Amino acid sequence: MKKKLIAGNWKMNGSLASNEALLRAVLDGMAQQAPACDVAVAAPAPYLAQVQALTAGSSLAVAAQDVSAHEAGAYTGEVSAAMLKEFSVRYVLVGHSERRQYHHENDSLVAIKAQRALAAGITPIVCLGETMQEREAGLTEAVVKRQLAAVIHLNGHCISEIVVAYEPVWAIGTGLTATPEQAQEVHAVLRSQLAAATEQPDRIRLLYGGSMNAGNAAALLAQPDIDGGLIGGASLKAPDFLQIIASAK
Ligand code: 13P
């Protein structure tokens, strides 16, 4: 049985002082009750060294929020996969809807970022999901399949090494959550798409993200194809994050 994965995405939040308090509280909680799932936190790039130091020797994995599509060179402001690797980064988000929306990242760029991560031995967490407009137009399945197809096309040979996070854009930071049934429906579509690309589709963890919190996590995580969560706001509060971790059995 694969373990579920609960990953916190801090987004552009935190400070040296608040990160330390948050991490110490999460690590304390994990020491008191050993999680049945894998746990990671995706910190802003300048804090990766801090997270690496504070989590050393623990089962809390370091994650990053983005990676460059380039290997190295004259790309001011970019952070390469090799650099992330030096800070013990185990997972990196690629294609988060906020990157797609505000930084105009498209499907093929996201696929290249996933490829860079894999080449550096970092697991990409490929984020995808539809907008409310797309859902209302009946396009949910077509959109998520298109987004995943680009990643499969470029990374087919190692597709079983990725993690996928289904994050309906309308559920992110809005307090609106997909119902467990809505999320499961999309996850089942993604699973069957992966089944056409790999003999081991069940090895791939499919996370749900979008206003997941201490109150709704258990019901979402009970769905057959939901293998974890990608948590924004609730990952900034240690008791809430710990409660979600405890829900992931
Ligand atoms: P919220 O949990 O704040 O809705 O954010 C979800 C998300 O975007 C995680 O990547």
mmCIF file of C-alpha atoms and ligand atoms in Angstrom:
data_model
loop_
_atom_site.group_PDB
_atom_site.id
_atom_site.type_symbol
_atom_site.label_atom_id
_atom_site.label_comp_id
_atom_site.label_asym_id
_atom_site.label_seq_id
_atom_site.Cartn_x
_atom_site.Cartn_y
_atom_site.Cartn_z
ATOM 1 C CA MET A 1 0.000 0.000 0.000
ATOM 2 C CA LYS A 2 1.449 3.380 -0.908
ATOM 3 C CA LYS A 3 1.486 5.996 1.824
ATOM 4 C CA LYS A 4 -0.587 9.089 1.398
ATOM 5 C CA LEU A 5 1.257 12.399 1.023
ATOM 6 C CA ILE A 6 0.273 15.581 2.817
ATOM 7 C CA ALA A 7 2.160 18.582 1.467
ATOM 8 C CA GLY A 8 1.862 22.118 2.769
ATOM 9 C CA ASN A 9 2.268 24.946 0.276
ATOM 10 C CA TRP A 10 3.244 28.060 2.194
ATOM 11 C CA LYS A 11 3.053 30.184 -0.949
ATOM 12 C CA MET A 12 4.623 33.651 -0.416
ATOM 13 C CA ASN A 13 4.178 33.647 3.354
ATOM 14 C CA GLY A 14 6.500 33.399 6.310
ATOM 15 C CA SER A 15 9.584 34.892 7.892
ATOM 16 C CA LEU A 16 12.601 33.356 9.570
ATOM 17 C CA ALA A 17 10.859 33.739 12.929
ATOM 18 C CA SER A 18 7.405 32.503 11.938
ATOM 19 C CA ASN A 19 8.785 29.575 9.901
ATOM 20 C CA GLU A 20 10.795 28.390 12.859
ATOM 21 C CA ALA A 21 7.811 28.539 15.208
ATOM 22 C CA LEU A 22 5.586 26.763 12.693
ATOM 23 C CA LEU A 23 8.118 24.032 11.900
ATOM 24 C CA ARG A 24 8.928 23.402 15.543
ATOM 25 C CA ALA A 25 5.237 22.997 16.316
ATOM 26 C CA VAL A 26 4.671 20.663 13.352
ATOM 27 C CA LEU A 27 7.767 18.600 14.199
ATOM 28 C CA ASP A 28 6.651 18.390 17.845
ATOM 29 C CA GLY A 29 3.240 17.150 16.784
ATOM 30 C CA MET A 30 4.778 14.599 14.423
ATOM 31 C CA ALA A 31 7.053 13.377 17.223
ATOM 32 C CA GLN A 32 4.097 12.919 19.562
ATOM 33 C CA GLN A 33 2.013 11.084 16.992
ATOM 34 C CA ALA A 34 3.995 9.523 14.190
ATOM 35 C CA PRO A 35 2.183 10.214 10.917
ATOM 36 C CA ALA A 36 0.892 7.301 8.875
ATOM 37 C CA CYS A 37 1.527 9.400 5.766
ATOM 38 C CA ASP A 38 4.466 11.183 4.167
ATOM 39 C CA VAL A 39 4.634 14.894 4.985
ATOM 40 C CA ALA A 40 6.315 17.788 3.177
ATOM 41 C CA VAL A 41 6.318 21.572 3.274
ATOM 42 C CA ALA A 42 6.936 23.756 0.230
ATOM 43 C CA ALA A 43 8.709 26.894 1.397
ATOM 44 C CA PRO A 44 9.673 30.025 -0.527
ATOM 45 C CA ALA A 45 13.152 29.600 -2.066
ATOM 46 C CA PRO A 46 15.056 31.891 0.363
ATOM 47 C CA TYR A 47 13.895 29.744 3.284
ATOM 48 C CA LEU A 48 14.853 26.347 1.883
ATOM 49 C CA ALA A 49 18.137 26.333 3.815
ATOM 50 C CA GLN A 50 16.274 27.114 7.021
ATOM 51 C CA VAL A 51 13.731 24.358 6.406
ATOM 52 C CA GLN A 52 16.518 21.946 5.480
ATOM 53 C CA ALA A 53 18.341 22.696 8.756
ATOM 54 C CA LEU A 54 15.276 22.531 10.984
ATOM 55 C CA THR A 55 13.933 19.302 9.468
ATOM 56 C CA ALA A 56 17.274 17.466 9.220
ATOM 57 C CA GLY A 57 16.940 13.972 10.659
ATOM 58 C CA SER A 58 13.138 14.175 10.737
ATOM 59 C CA SER A 59 10.582 12.609 8.420
ATOM 60 C CA LEU A 60 9.348 16.041 7.304
ATOM 61 C CA ALA A 61 10.455 16.473 3.684
ATOM 62 C CA VAL A 62 11.586 19.715 2.106
ATOM 63 C CA ALA A 63 9.673 20.881 -0.948
ATOM 64 C CA ALA A 64 10.023 23.882 -3.241
ATOM 65 C CA GLN A 65 7.279 25.845 -4.962
ATOM 66 C CA ASP A 66 8.773 26.138 -8.431
ATOM 67 C CA VAL A 67 11.824 25.229 -10.504
ATOM 68 C CA SER A 68 13.366 26.697 -13.617
ATOM 69 C CA ALA A 69 12.791 25.033 -16.968
ATOM 70 C CA HIS A 70 16.451 25.779 -17.722
ATOM 71 C CA GLU A 71 19.419 23.791 -16.526
ATOM 72 C CA ALA A 72 21.783 26.706 -15.759
ATOM 73 C CA GLY A 73 22.981 29.999 -17.161
ATOM 74 C CA ALA A 74 21.794 33.529 -17.822
ATOM 75 C CA TYR A 75 18.265 33.306 -16.412
ATOM 76 C CA THR A 76 18.129 36.055 -13.796
ATOM 77 C CA GLY A 77 15.866 35.261 -10.885
ATOM 78 C CA GLU A 78 15.487 31.575 -11.709
ATOM 79 C CA VAL A 79 16.340 28.655 -9.430
ATOM 80 C CA SER A 80 17.541 25.415 -11.002
ATOM 81 C CA ALA A 81 16.686 21.863 -10.039
ATOM 82 C CA ALA A 82 20.342 21.198 -9.199
ATOM 83 C CA MET A 83 20.291 24.130 -6.753
ATOM 84 C CA LEU A 84 17.142 22.793 -5.094
ATOM 85 C CA LYS A 85 18.780 19.394 -4.787
ATOM 86 C CA GLU A 86 21.602 20.943 -2.744
ATOM 87 C CA PHE A 87 19.032 21.943 -0.135
ATOM 88 C CA SER A 88 17.661 18.406 0.201
ATOM 89 C CA VAL A 89 14.533 19.278 -1.749
ATOM 90 C CA ARG A 90 12.537 16.075 -2.231
ATOM 91 C CA TYR A 91 9.488 17.491 -4.045
ATOM 92 C CA VAL A 92 8.838 20.549 -6.169
ATOM 93 C CA LEU A 93 5.497 21.990 -7.249
ATOM 94 C CA VAL A 94 5.239 22.586 -10.982
ATOM 95 C CA GLY A 95 2.374 24.263 -12.783
ATOM 96 C CA HIS A 96 0.594 25.612 -9.728
ATOM 97 C CA SER A 97 -2.436 27.551 -10.948
ATOM 98 C CA GLU A 98 -0.955 30.749 -9.512
ATOM 99 C CA ARG A 99 2.093 30.244 -11.757
ATOM 100 C CA ARG A 100 -0.135 29.447 -14.721
ATOM 101 C CA GLN A 101 -2.338 32.481 -14.048
ATOM 102 C CA TYR A 102 0.112 35.191 -12.943
ATOM 103 C CA HIS A 103 3.251 34.027 -14.735
ATOM 104 C CA HIS A 104 1.618 32.684 -17.886
ATOM 105 C CA GLU A 105 3.068 29.213 -17.577
ATOM 106 C CA ASN A 106 1.643 26.892 -20.202
ATOM 107 C CA ASP A 107 1.335 23.123 -20.397
ATOM 108 C CA SER A 108 4.556 22.579 -22.300
ATOM 109 C CA LEU A 109 6.608 24.731 -19.912
ATOM 110 C CA VAL A 110 5.157 22.810 -16.970
ATOM 111 C CA ALA A 111 6.118 19.540 -18.654
ATOM 112 C CA ILE A 112 9.723 20.759 -19.079
ATOM 113 C CA LYS A 113 9.860 21.812 -15.422
ATOM 114 C CA ALA A 114 8.708 18.320 -14.436
ATOM 115 C CA GLN A 115 11.442 16.886 -16.646
ATOM 116 C CA ARG A 116 14.117 19.077 -15.007
ATOM 117 C CA ALA A 117 13.010 17.996 -11.577
ATOM 118 C CA LEU A 118 13.027 14.302 -12.484
ATOM 119 C CA ALA A 119 16.483 14.610 -14.027
ATOM 120 C CA ALA A 120 17.762 16.038 -10.731
ATOM 121 C CA GLY A 121 16.150 13.286 -8.669
ATOM 122 C CA ILE A 122 13.382 15.525 -7.318
ATOM 123 C CA THR A 123 9.750 14.415 -7.467
ATOM 124 C CA PRO A 124 7.612 16.941 -9.324
ATOM 125 C CA ILE A 125 4.155 17.563 -7.917
ATOM 126 C CA VAL A 126 2.332 18.430 -11.121
ATOM 127 C CA CYS A 127 -0.552 20.776 -10.333
ATOM 128 C CA LEU A 128 -3.565 20.998 -12.584
ATOM 129 C CA GLY A 129 -7.204 21.964 -12.424
ATOM 130 C CA GLU A 130 -10.018 23.821 -14.116
ATOM 131 C CA THR A 131 -11.397 27.301 -13.544
ATOM 132 C CA MET A 132 -15.014 27.826 -12.520
ATOM 133 C CA GLN A 133 -15.778 29.041 -16.025
ATOM 134 C CA GLU A 134 -14.353 25.851 -17.499
ATOM 135 C CA ARG A 135 -16.304 23.704 -15.038
ATOM 136 C CA GLU A 136 -19.536 25.492 -15.832
ATOM 137 C CA ALA A 137 -18.881 24.991 -19.533
ATOM 138 C CA GLY A 138 -18.521 21.246 -18.956
ATOM 139 C CA LEU A 139 -14.817 21.327 -19.794
ATOM 140 C CA THR A 140 -13.334 19.993 -16.548
ATOM 141 C CA GLU A 141 -12.313 16.611 -17.925
ATOM 142 C CA ALA A 142 -10.925 18.022 -21.159
ATOM 143 C CA VAL A 143 -8.863 20.648 -19.316
ATOM 144 C CA VAL A 144 -7.255 18.349 -16.762
ATOM 145 C CA LYS A 145 -6.574 15.693 -19.401
ATOM 146 C CA ARG A 146 -4.883 18.260 -21.637
ATOM 147 C CA GLN A 147 -2.747 19.506 -18.744
ATOM 148 C CA LEU A 148 -1.685 15.983 -17.750
ATOM 149 C CA ALA A 149 -1.163 14.839 -21.354
ATOM 150 C CA ALA A 150 1.590 17.409 -21.865
ATOM 151 C CA VAL A 151 3.501 16.040 -18.876
ATOM 152 C CA ILE A 152 2.983 12.418 -19.944
ATOM 153 C CA HIS A 153 4.074 13.227 -23.494
ATOM 154 C CA LEU A 154 7.457 14.548 -22.361
ATOM 155 C CA ASN A 155 8.044 12.310 -19.347
ATOM 156 C CA GLY A 156 6.299 9.095 -20.313
ATOM 157 C CA HIS A 157 9.223 6.829 -19.484
ATOM 158 C CA CYS A 158 9.317 7.962 -15.852
ATOM 159 C CA ILE A 159 5.728 8.999 -15.372
ATOM 160 C CA SER A 160 5.294 6.645 -12.423
ATOM 161 C CA GLU A 161 7.782 8.863 -10.521
ATOM 162 C CA ILE A 162 5.559 11.941 -10.492
ATOM 163 C CA VAL A 163 2.900 13.132 -8.069
ATOM 164 C CA VAL A 164 -0.216 14.829 -9.454
ATOM 165 C CA ALA A 165 -2.201 17.450 -7.547
ATOM 166 C CA TYR A 166 -5.722 18.174 -8.723
ATOM 167 C CA GLU A 167 -6.484 21.709 -7.594
ATOM 168 C CA PRO A 168 -9.676 23.175 -9.013
ATOM 169 C CA VAL A 169 -8.813 26.862 -9.403
ATOM 170 C CA TRP A 170 -12.194 27.902 -8.002
ATOM 171 C CA ALA A 171 -11.466 26.057 -4.752
ATOM 172 C CA ILE A 172 -8.060 27.635 -4.075
ATOM 173 C CA GLY A 173 -8.085 30.115 -1.224
ATOM 174 C CA THR A 174 -11.816 30.632 -1.609
ATOM 175 C CA GLY A 175 -13.181 28.406 1.126
ATOM 176 C CA LEU A 176 -15.112 26.570 -1.596
ATOM 177 C CA THR A 177 -14.072 22.927 -1.678
ATOM 178 C CA ALA A 178 -14.813 20.311 -4.272
ATOM 179 C CA THR A 179 -17.084 17.739 -2.676
ATOM 180 C CA PRO A 180 -15.394 14.389 -2.098
ATOM 181 C CA GLU A 181 -17.487 13.034 -4.991
ATOM 182 C CA GLN A 182 -16.475 15.846 -7.361
ATOM 183 C CA ALA A 183 -12.812 15.392 -6.485
ATOM 184 C CA GLN A 184 -12.991 11.597 -6.790
ATOM 185 C CA GLU A 185 -14.624 11.896 -10.195
ATOM 186 C CA VAL A 186 -11.701 13.920 -11.552
ATOM 187 C CA HIS A 187 -9.116 11.742 -9.812
ATOM 188 C CA ALA A 188 -10.628 8.661 -11.463
ATOM 189 C CA VAL A 189 -10.276 10.354 -14.863
ATOM 190 C CA LEU A 190 -6.625 11.151 -14.128
ATOM 191 C CA ARG A 191 -5.963 7.614 -12.903
ATOM 192 C CA SER A 192 -7.305 6.071 -16.076
ATOM 193 C CA GLN A 193 -5.294 8.505 -18.183
ATOM 194 C CA LEU A 194 -2.169 7.443 -16.280
ATOM 195 C CA ALA A 195 -3.106 3.786 -16.720
ATOM 196 C CA ALA A 196 -2.697 4.238 -20.461
ATOM 197 C CA ALA A 197 0.831 5.598 -19.903
ATOM 198 C CA THR A 198 2.234 3.246 -17.278
ATOM 199 C CA GLU A 199 1.702 -0.263 -16.044
ATOM 200 C CA GLN A 200 1.758 1.035 -12.491
ATOM 201 C CA PRO A 201 -0.840 3.817 -12.344
ATOM 202 C CA ASP A 202 -1.600 2.975 -8.721
ATOM 203 C CA ARG A 203 1.953 3.872 -7.706
ATOM 204 C CA ILE A 204 1.276 7.487 -8.596
ATOM 205 C CA ARG A 205 -0.094 9.614 -5.806
ATOM 206 C CA LEU A 206 -2.969 11.872 -6.767
ATOM 207 C CA LEU A 207 -3.402 14.725 -4.285
ATOM 208 C CA TYR A 208 -6.398 16.986 -3.891
ATOM 209 C CA GLY A 209 -5.863 20.684 -3.162
ATOM 210 C CA GLY A 210 -8.204 23.620 -2.702
ATOM 211 C CA SER A 211 -9.453 24.806 0.677
ATOM 212 C CA MET A 212 -8.626 21.479 2.286
ATOM 213 C CA ASN A 213 -8.789 21.945 6.041
ATOM 214 C CA ALA A 214 -8.976 20.127 9.356
ATOM 215 C CA GLY A 215 -12.732 19.734 8.979
ATOM 216 C CA ASN A 216 -13.023 18.385 5.444
ATOM 217 C CA ALA A 217 -9.750 16.460 5.031
ATOM 218 C CA ALA A 218 -10.929 13.075 6.306
ATOM 219 C CA ALA A 219 -13.871 12.841 3.908
ATOM 220 C CA LEU A 220 -11.739 13.848 0.925
ATOM 221 C CA LEU A 221 -8.908 11.495 1.882
ATOM 222 C CA ALA A 222 -11.363 8.593 2.242
ATOM 223 C CA GLN A 223 -12.022 8.591 -1.512
ATOM 224 C CA PRO A 224 -10.422 5.659 -3.349
ATOM 225 C CA ASP A 225 -8.322 7.753 -5.738
ATOM 226 C CA ILE A 226 -7.347 10.573 -3.364
ATOM 227 C CA ASP A 227 -3.863 9.765 -2.131
ATOM 228 C CA GLY A 228 -3.145 12.919 -0.195
ATOM 229 C CA GLY A 229 -3.546 16.653 -0.082
ATOM 230 C CA LEU A 230 -1.829 19.858 -1.102
ATOM 231 C CA ILE A 231 -2.674 22.352 1.583
ATOM 232 C CA GLY A 232 -2.362 26.127 1.327
ATOM 233 C CA GLY A 233 -3.818 28.292 4.078
ATOM 234 C CA ALA A 234 -4.316 25.498 6.613
ATOM 235 C CA SER A 235 -0.634 24.505 6.362
ATOM 236 C CA LEU A 236 0.324 27.817 7.985
ATOM 237 C CA LYS A 237 -1.393 26.821 11.232
ATOM 238 C CA ALA A 238 0.343 23.943 12.995
ATOM 239 C CA PRO A 239 -2.750 22.513 14.761
ATOM 240 C CA ASP A 240 -4.744 22.486 11.513
ATOM 241 C CA PHE A 241 -1.909 20.998 9.485
ATOM 242 C CA LEU A 242 -1.345 18.325 12.139
ATOM 243 C CA GLN A 243 -5.045 17.488 12.145
ATOM 244 C CA ILE A 244 -4.958 16.988 8.371
ATOM 245 C CA ILE A 245 -1.848 14.814 8.731
ATOM 246 C CA ALA A 246 -3.674 12.727 11.325
ATOM 247 C CA SER A 247 -6.599 12.295 8.908
ATOM 248 C CA ALA A 248 -4.321 10.716 6.284
ATOM 249 C CA LYS A 249 -4.264 7.061 7.179
HETATM 250 P P1 13P B 1 -5.722 26.712 -0.106
HETATM 251 O O1 13P B 1 -5.625 25.449 0.716
HETATM 252 O O2 13P B 1 -5.337 27.938 0.642
HETATM 253 O O3 13P B 1 -7.048 26.804 -0.798
HETATM 254 O O4 13P B 1 -4.621 26.571 -1.268
HETATM 255 C C1 13P B 1 -4.570 25.420 -2.001
HETATM 256 C C2 13P B 1 -3.347 25.457 -2.824
HETATM 257 O O5 13P B 1 -3.242 26.236 -3.764
HETATM 258 C C3 13P B 1 -2.255 24.558 -2.473
HETATM 259 O O6 13P B 1 -1.293 24.542 -3.468
#
